[in-house]
CSV table of C-alpha atoms in Angstrom, one decimal:
chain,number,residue,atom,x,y,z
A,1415,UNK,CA,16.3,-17.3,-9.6
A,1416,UNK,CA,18.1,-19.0,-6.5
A,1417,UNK,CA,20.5,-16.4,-4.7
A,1418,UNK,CA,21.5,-19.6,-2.9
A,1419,UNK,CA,22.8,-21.1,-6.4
A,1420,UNK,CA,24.2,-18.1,-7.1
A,1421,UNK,CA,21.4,-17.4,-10.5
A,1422,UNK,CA,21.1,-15.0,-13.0
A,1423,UNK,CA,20.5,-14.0,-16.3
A,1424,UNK,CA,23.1,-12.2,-18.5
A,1425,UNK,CA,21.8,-9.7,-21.8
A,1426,UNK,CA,24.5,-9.2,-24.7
A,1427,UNK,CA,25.9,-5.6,-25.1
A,1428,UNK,CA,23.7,-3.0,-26.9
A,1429,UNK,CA,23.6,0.8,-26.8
A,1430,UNK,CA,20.8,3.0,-24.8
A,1431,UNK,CA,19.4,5.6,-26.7
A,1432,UNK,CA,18.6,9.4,-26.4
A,1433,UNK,CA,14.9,9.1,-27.0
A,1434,UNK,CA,13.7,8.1,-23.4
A,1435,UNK,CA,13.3,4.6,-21.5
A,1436,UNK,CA,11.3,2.4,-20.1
A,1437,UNK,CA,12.0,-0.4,-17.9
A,1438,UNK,CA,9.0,-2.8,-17.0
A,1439,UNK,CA,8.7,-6.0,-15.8
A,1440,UNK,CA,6.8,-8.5,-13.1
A,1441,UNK,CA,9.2,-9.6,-10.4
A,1442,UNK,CA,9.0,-11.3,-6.8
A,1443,UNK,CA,11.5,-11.2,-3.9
A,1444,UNK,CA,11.8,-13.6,-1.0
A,1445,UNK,CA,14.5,-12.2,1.6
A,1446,UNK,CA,16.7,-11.5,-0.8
A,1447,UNK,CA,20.3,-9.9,0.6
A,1448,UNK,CA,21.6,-6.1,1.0
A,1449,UNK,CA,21.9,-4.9,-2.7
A,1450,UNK,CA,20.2,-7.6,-4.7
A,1451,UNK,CA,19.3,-6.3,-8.3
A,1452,UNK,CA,16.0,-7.0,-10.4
A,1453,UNK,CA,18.0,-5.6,-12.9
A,1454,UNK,CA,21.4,-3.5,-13.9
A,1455,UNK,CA,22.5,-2.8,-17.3
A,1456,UNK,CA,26.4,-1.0,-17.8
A,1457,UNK,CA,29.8,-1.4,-18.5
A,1458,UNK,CA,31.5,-1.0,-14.3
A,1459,UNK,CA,30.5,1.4,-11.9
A,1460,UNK,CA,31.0,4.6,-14.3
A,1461,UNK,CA,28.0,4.0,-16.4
A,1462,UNK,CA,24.8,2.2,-15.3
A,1463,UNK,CA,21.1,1.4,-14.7
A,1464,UNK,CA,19.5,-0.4,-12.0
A,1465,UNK,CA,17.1,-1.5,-9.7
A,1466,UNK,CA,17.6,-2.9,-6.5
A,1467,UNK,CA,17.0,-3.7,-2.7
A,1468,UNK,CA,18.6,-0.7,-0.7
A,1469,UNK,CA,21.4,-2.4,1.6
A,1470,UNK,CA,20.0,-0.5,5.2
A,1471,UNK,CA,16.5,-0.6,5.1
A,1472,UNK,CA,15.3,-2.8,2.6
A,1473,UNK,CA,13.7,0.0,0.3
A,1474,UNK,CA,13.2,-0.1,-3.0
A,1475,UNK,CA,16.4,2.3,-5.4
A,1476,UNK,CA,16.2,3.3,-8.8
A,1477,UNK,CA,19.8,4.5,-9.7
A,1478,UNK,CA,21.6,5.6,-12.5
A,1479,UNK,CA,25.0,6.2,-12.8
A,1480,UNK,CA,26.7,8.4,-14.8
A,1481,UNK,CA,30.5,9.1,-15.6
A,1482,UNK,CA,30.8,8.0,-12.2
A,1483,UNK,CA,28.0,10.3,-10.8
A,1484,UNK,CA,25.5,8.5,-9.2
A,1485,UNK,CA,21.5,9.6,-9.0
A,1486,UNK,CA,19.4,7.7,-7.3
A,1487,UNK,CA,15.7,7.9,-5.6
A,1488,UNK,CA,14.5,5.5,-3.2
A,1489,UNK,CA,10.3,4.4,-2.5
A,1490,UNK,CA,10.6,5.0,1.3
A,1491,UNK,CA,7.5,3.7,2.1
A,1492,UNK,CA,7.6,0.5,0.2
A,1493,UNK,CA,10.1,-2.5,0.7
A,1494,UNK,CA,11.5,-4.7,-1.9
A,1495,UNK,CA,11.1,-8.1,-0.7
A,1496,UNK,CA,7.5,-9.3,-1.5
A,1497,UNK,CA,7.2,-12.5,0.5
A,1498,UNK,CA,7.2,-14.3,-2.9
A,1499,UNK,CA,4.3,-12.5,-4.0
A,1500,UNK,CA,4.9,-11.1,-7.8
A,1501,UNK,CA,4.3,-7.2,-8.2
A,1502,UNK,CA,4.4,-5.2,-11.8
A,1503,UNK,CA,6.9,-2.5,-11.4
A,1504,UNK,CA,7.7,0.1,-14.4
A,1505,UNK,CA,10.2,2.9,-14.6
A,1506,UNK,CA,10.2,5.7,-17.2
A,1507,UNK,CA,13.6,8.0,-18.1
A,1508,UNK,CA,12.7,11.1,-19.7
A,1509,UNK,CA,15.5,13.4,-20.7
A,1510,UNK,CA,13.6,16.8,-21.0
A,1511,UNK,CA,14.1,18.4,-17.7
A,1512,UNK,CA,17.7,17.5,-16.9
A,1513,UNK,CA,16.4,13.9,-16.3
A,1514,UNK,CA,12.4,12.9,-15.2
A,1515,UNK,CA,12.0,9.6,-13.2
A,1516,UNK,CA,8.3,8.3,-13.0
A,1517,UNK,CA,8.3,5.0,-10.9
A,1518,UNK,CA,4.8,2.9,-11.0
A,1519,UNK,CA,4.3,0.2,-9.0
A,1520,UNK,CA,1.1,-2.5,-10.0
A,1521,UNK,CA,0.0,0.2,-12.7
A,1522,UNK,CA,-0.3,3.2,-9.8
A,1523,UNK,CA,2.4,6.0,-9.9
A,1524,UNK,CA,4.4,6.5,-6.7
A,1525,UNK,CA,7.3,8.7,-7.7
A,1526,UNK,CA,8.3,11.3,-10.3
A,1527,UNK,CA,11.1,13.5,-9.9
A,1528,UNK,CA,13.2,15.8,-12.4
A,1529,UNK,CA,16.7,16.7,-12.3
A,1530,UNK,CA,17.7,12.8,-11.8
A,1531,UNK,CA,19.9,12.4,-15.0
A,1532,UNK,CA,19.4,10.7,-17.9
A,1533,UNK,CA,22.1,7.5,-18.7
A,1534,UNK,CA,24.9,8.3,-21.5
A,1535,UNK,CA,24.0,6.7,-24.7
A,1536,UNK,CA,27.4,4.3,-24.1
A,1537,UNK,CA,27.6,0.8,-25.3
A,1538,UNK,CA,27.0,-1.3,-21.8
A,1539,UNK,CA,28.8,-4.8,-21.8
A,1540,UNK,CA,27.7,-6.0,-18.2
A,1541,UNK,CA,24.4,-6.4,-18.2
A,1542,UNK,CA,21.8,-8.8,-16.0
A,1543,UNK,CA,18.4,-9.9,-14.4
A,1544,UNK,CA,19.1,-10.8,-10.9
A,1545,UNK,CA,22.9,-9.5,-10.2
A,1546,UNK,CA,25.0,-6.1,-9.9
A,1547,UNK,CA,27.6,-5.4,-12.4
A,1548,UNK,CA,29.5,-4.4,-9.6
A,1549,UNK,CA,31.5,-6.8,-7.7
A,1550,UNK,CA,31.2,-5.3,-4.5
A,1551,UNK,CA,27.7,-5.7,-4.6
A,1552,UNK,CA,27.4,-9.8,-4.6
A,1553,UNK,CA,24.3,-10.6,-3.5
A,1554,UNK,CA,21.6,-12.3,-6.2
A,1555,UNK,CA,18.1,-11.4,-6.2
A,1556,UNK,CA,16.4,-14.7,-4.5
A,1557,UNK,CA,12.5,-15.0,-6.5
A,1558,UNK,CA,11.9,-14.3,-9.8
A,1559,UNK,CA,11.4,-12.1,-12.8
A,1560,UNK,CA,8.4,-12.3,-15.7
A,1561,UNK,CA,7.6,-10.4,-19.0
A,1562,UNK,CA,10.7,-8.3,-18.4
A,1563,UNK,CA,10.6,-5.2,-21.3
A,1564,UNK,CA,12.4,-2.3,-22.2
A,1565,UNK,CA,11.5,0.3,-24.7
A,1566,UNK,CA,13.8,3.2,-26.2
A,1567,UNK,CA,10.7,5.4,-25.6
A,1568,UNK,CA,8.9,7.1,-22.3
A,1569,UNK,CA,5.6,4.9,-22.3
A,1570,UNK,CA,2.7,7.0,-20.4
A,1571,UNK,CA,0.9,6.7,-17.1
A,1572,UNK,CA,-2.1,5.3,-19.2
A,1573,UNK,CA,0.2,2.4,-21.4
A,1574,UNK,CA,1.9,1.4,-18.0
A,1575,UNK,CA,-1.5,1.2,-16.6
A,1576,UNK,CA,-2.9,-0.7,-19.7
A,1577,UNK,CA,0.7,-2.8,-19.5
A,1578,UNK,CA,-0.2,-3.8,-16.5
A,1579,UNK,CA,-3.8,-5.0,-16.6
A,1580,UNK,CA,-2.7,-6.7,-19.8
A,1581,UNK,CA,0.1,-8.8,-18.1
A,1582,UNK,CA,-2.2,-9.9,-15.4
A,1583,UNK,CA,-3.0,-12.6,-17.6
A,1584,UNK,CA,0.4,-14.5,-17.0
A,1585,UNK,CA,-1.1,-15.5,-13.6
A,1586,UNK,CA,-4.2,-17.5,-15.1
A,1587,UNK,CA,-4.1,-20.3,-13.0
A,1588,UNK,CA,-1.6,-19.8,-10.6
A,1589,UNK,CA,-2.1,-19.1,-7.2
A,1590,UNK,CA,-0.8,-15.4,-6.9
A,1591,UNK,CA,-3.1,-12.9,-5.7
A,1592,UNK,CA,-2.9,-9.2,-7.0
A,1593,UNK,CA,-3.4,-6.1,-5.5
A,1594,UNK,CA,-6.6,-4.0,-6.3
A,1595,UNK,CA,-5.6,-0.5,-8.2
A,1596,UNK,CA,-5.5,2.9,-6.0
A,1597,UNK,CA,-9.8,4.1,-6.5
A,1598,UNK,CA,-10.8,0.7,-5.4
A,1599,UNK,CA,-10.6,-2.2,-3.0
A,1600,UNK,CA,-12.4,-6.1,-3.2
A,1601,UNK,CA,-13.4,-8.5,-0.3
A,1602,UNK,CA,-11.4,-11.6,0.4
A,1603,UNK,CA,-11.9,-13.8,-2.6
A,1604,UNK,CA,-13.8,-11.5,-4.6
A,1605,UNK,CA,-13.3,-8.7,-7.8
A,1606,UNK,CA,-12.0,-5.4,-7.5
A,1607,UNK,CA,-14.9,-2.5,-7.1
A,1608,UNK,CA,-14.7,1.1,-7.4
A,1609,UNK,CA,-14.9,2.7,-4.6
A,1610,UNK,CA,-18.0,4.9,-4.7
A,1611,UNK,CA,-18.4,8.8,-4.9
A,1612,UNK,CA,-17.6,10.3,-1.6
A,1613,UNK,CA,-14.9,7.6,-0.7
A,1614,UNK,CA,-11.1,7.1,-2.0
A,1615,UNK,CA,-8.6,4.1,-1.6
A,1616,UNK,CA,-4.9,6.2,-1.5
A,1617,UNK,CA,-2.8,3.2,-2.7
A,1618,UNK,CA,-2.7,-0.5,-4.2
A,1619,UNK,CA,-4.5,-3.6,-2.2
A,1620,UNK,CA,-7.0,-1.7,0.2
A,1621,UNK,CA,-9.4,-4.0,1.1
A,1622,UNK,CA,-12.1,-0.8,1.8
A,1623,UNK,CA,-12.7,2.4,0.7
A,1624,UNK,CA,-12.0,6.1,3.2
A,1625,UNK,CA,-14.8,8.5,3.5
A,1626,UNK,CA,-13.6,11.7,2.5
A,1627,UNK,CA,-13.7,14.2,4.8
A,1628,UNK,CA,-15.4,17.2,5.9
A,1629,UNK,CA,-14.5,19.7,3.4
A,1630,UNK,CA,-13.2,17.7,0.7
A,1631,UNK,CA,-15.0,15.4,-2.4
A,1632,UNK,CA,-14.2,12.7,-4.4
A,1633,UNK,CA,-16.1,10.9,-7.7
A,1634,UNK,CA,-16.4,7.1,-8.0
A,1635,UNK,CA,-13.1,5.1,-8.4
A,1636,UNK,CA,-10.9,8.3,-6.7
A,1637,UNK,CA,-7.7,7.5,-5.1
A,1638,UNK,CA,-7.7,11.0,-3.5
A,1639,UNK,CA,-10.3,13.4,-2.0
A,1640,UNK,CA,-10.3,17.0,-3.8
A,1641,UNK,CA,-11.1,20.1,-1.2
A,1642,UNK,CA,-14.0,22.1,-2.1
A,1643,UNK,CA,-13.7,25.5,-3.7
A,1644,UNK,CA,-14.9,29.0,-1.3
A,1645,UNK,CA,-17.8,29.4,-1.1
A,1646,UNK,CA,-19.0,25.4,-0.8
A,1647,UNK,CA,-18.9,22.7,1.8
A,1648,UNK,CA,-19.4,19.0,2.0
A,1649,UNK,CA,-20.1,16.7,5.0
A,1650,UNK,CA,-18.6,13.3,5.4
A,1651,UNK,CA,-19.6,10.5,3.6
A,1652,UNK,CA,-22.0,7.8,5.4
A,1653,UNK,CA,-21.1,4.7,3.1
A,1654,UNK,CA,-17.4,3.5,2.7
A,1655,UNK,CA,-18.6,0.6,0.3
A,1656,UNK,CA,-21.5,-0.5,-1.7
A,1657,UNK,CA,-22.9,-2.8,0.7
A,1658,UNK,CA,-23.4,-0.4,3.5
A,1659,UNK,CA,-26.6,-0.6,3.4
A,1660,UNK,CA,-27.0,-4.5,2.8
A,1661,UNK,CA,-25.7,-4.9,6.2
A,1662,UNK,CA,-28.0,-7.5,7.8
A,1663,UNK,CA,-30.2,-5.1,10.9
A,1664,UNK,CA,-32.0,-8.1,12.1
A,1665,UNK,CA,-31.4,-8.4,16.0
A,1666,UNK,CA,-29.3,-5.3,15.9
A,1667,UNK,CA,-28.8,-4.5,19.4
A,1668,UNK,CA,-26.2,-1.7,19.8
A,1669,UNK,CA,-25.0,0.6,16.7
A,1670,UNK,CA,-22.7,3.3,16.7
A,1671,UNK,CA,-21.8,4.8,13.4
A,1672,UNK,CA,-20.4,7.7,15.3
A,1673,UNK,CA,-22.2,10.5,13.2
A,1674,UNK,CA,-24.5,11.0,16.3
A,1675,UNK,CA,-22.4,12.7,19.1
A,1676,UNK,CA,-23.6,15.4,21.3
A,1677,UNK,CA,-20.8,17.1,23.8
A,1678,UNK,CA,-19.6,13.3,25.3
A,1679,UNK,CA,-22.4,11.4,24.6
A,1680,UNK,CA,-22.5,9.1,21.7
A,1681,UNK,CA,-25.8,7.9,19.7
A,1682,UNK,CA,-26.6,4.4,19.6
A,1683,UNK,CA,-28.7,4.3,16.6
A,1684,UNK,CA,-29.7,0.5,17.0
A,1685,UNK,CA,-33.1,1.1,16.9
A,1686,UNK,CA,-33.9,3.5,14.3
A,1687,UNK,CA,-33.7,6.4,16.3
A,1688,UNK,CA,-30.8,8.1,18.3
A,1689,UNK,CA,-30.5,6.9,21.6
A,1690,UNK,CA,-27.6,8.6,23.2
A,1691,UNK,CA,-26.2,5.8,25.4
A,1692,UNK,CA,-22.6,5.7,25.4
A,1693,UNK,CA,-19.9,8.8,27.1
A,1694,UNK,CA,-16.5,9.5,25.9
A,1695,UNK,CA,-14.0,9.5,28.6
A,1696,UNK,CA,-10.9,11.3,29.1
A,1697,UNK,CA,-11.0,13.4,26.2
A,1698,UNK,CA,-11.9,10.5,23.7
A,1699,UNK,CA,-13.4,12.2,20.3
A,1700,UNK,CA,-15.3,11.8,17.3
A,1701,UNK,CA,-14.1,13.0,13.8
A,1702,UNK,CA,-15.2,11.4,10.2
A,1703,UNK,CA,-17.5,9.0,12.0
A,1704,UNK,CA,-14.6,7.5,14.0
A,1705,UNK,CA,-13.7,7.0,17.2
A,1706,UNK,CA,-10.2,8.8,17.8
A,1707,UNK,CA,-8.5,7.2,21.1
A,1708,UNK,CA,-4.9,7.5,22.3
A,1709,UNK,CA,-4.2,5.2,24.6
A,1710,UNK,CA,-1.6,7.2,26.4
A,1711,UNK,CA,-4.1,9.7,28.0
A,1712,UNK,CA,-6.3,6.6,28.9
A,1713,UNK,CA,-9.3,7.3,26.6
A,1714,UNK,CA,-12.0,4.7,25.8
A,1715,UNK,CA,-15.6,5.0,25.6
A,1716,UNK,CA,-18.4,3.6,28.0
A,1717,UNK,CA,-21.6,2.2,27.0
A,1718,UNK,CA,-24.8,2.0,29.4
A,1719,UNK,CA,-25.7,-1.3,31.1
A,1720,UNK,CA,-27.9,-3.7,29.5
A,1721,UNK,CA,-28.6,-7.5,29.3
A,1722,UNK,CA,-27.6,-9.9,26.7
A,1723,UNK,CA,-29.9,-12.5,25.3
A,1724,UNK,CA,-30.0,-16.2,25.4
A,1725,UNK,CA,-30.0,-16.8,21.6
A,1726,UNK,CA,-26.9,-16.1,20.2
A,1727,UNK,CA,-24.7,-13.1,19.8
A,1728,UNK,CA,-22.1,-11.0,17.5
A,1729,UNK,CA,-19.6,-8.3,17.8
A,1730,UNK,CA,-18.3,-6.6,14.6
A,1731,UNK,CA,-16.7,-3.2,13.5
A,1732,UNK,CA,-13.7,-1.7,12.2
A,1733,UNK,CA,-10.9,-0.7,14.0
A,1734,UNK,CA,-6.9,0.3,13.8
A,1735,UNK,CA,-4.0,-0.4,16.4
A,1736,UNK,CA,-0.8,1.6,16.2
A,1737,UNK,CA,1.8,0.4,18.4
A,1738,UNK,CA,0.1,-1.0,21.3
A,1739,UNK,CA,1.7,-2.3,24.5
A,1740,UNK,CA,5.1,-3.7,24.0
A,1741,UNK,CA,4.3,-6.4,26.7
A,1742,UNK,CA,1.1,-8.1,24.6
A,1743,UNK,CA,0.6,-8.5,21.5
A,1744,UNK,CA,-3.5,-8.2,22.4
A,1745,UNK,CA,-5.6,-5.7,22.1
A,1746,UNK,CA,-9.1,-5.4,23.8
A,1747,UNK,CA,-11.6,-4.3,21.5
A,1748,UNK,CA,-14.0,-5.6,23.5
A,1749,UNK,CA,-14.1,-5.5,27.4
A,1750,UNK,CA,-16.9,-7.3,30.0
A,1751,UNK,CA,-17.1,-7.6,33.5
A,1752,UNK,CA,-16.3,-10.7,35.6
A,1753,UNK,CA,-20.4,-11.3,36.8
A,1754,UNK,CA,-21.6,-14.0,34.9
A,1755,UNK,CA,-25.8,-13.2,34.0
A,1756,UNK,CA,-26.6,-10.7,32.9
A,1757,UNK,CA,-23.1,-9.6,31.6
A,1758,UNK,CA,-22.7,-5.8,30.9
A,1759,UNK,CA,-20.2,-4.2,28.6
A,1760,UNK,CA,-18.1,-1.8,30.3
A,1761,UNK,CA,-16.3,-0.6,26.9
A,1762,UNK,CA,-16.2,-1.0,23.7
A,1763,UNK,CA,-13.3,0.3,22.0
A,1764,UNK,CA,-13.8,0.8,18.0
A,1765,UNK,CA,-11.1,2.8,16.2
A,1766,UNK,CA,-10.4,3.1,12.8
């Protein structure tokens, strides 16, 4: 669909029933405007069901409308537009308990909420793929729209999530990429894997796997971590993916896993045993074998001198940035001093 060319698809009138619904459908987005529908089935503004781009924020809003009374929940942590990437989105209608909503997006549910309404069983005369049945509301959805279904039943969590693996097959061959499932994440290029027991991925397309926490559990393929009962503990997990321990060790010169701390002093573990080389400044600390550091107290962490060699070197490790300088867009993550052999590292900062 071209919003540009003003395109849509119109669907003859029928009747919804009393049954249930469920809306379900593949669909992409590429700056579409304020109010742009994937879809929105009535007769006016009295009487209808849609999904759409919310007009201040870009959000994602299921509504219903009904004798003129609108209901209405909005994902607020996930945008419509997809950059023209294609995403499976499904939407249940229950009408036990004055009107259930269960919203899943890519097979995963993100939303159910009760008391939402459930649409009149009305005949509905205006209805379309890509544009509002409402005047006001003119702007076209600009991308697309694929295996678009409804049903005059409440599908469950486990058919949306079979719907959706099953539909994957439209994409043979094309050169969209798709998100891994929540209780698993992939490397660039490669298959979806379960994250392993111990270790959880909260939401769709993580590209590795959290250790739980102190405290807390999880079984292979979890997309949350369960607390443990009174009584029982647990200590946090050492491998976030099944290649931990594949990690190459030849010519390892510094390590730090950061599950080797004692007071400010942090255990380089390099060399097989803990050599505690590095000092937290500032108030820097270590929780779930991270390094927590807020830059606005001026924390960092200092590692003891030492030489480089002459054969080649590498810097890896994870790390997170949230909202860093407004005046640069970089980061250090690494820091040396301006003396040119041997070269010491004065910092190394690894978040995440």
């Amino acid at each position: 669909l071209s919003a540009a060319q003003s395109q849509y698809m119109s669907i003859n009138s029928f009747t919804t029933g009393t049954a249930g619904l469920t809306f379900a459908c593949w669909y992409k987005s590429d700056n579409s405007g304020q109010w742009a529908r994937i879809m929105d089935f009535g007769n006016g503004p009295d009487n209808s069901i849609s999904i759409y781009k919310n007009g201040g924020d870009g959000k994602f809003v299921f509504q219903v409308c009904i004798n003129a009374y609108v209901f209405y929940n909005m994902l607020p942590d996930l945008l419509f537009d997809t950059q023209n990437s294609w995403k499976h989105v499904a939407w249940t209608l229950d009408p036990t308990g004055s009107g259930t909503w269960i919203v899943y997006i890519n097979g995963v549910q993100l939303l159910i909420a009760t008391s939402k309404g459930y649409p009149n069983s009305v005949l509905r005369t205006k209805n379309y793929l890509g544009k509002s049945n409402l005047d006001r509301d003119a702007y076209l959805l600009n991308g697309g729209v694929k295996d678009f279904r409804m049903y005059s039943r409440v599908l469950s969590g486990s058919e949306v999530s079979t719907l959706f693996t099953a539909t994957q097959t439209l994409f043979v061959g094309s050169t969209q990429c798709l998100n891994c499932p929540a209780g698993s994440s992939s490397s660039a290029g490669g298959a979806c894997f379960s994250c392993p027991a111990g270790s959880f991925s909260p939401s769709p397309g993580s590209v590795f796997c959290d250790s739980c926490a102190s405290g807390s559990s999880s079984s292979a393929g979890s997309s949350s971590c369960v607390g443990c009962l009174a009584g029982s503990y647990s200590v946090p997990a050492l491998s976030l993916s099944p290649t931990y321990l594949q990690a190459p060790s030849n010519g390892l010169q510094l390590y730090y896993r950061f599950d080797s701390v004692s007071g400010t002093s942090v255990g380089d573990i390099a060399s097989g045993s803990v050599v505690f080389d590095a000092t937290l400044q500032n108030g820097a600390t270590v929780s779930n074998n991270q390094l927590m550091l807020s830059a606005a107290q001026s924390q960092y962490m200092s590692i003891n001198s030492f030489t480089t060699g002459t054969a080649g070197l590498t810097f890896a490790c994870w790390y997170k940035s949230d909202v860093g300088r407004p005046s640069s867009a970089f980061k250090t993550v690494f820091l040396h001093n301006k003396k040119r052999k041997p070269r010491s590292i004065s910092a190394l900062e690894k978040a995440g």
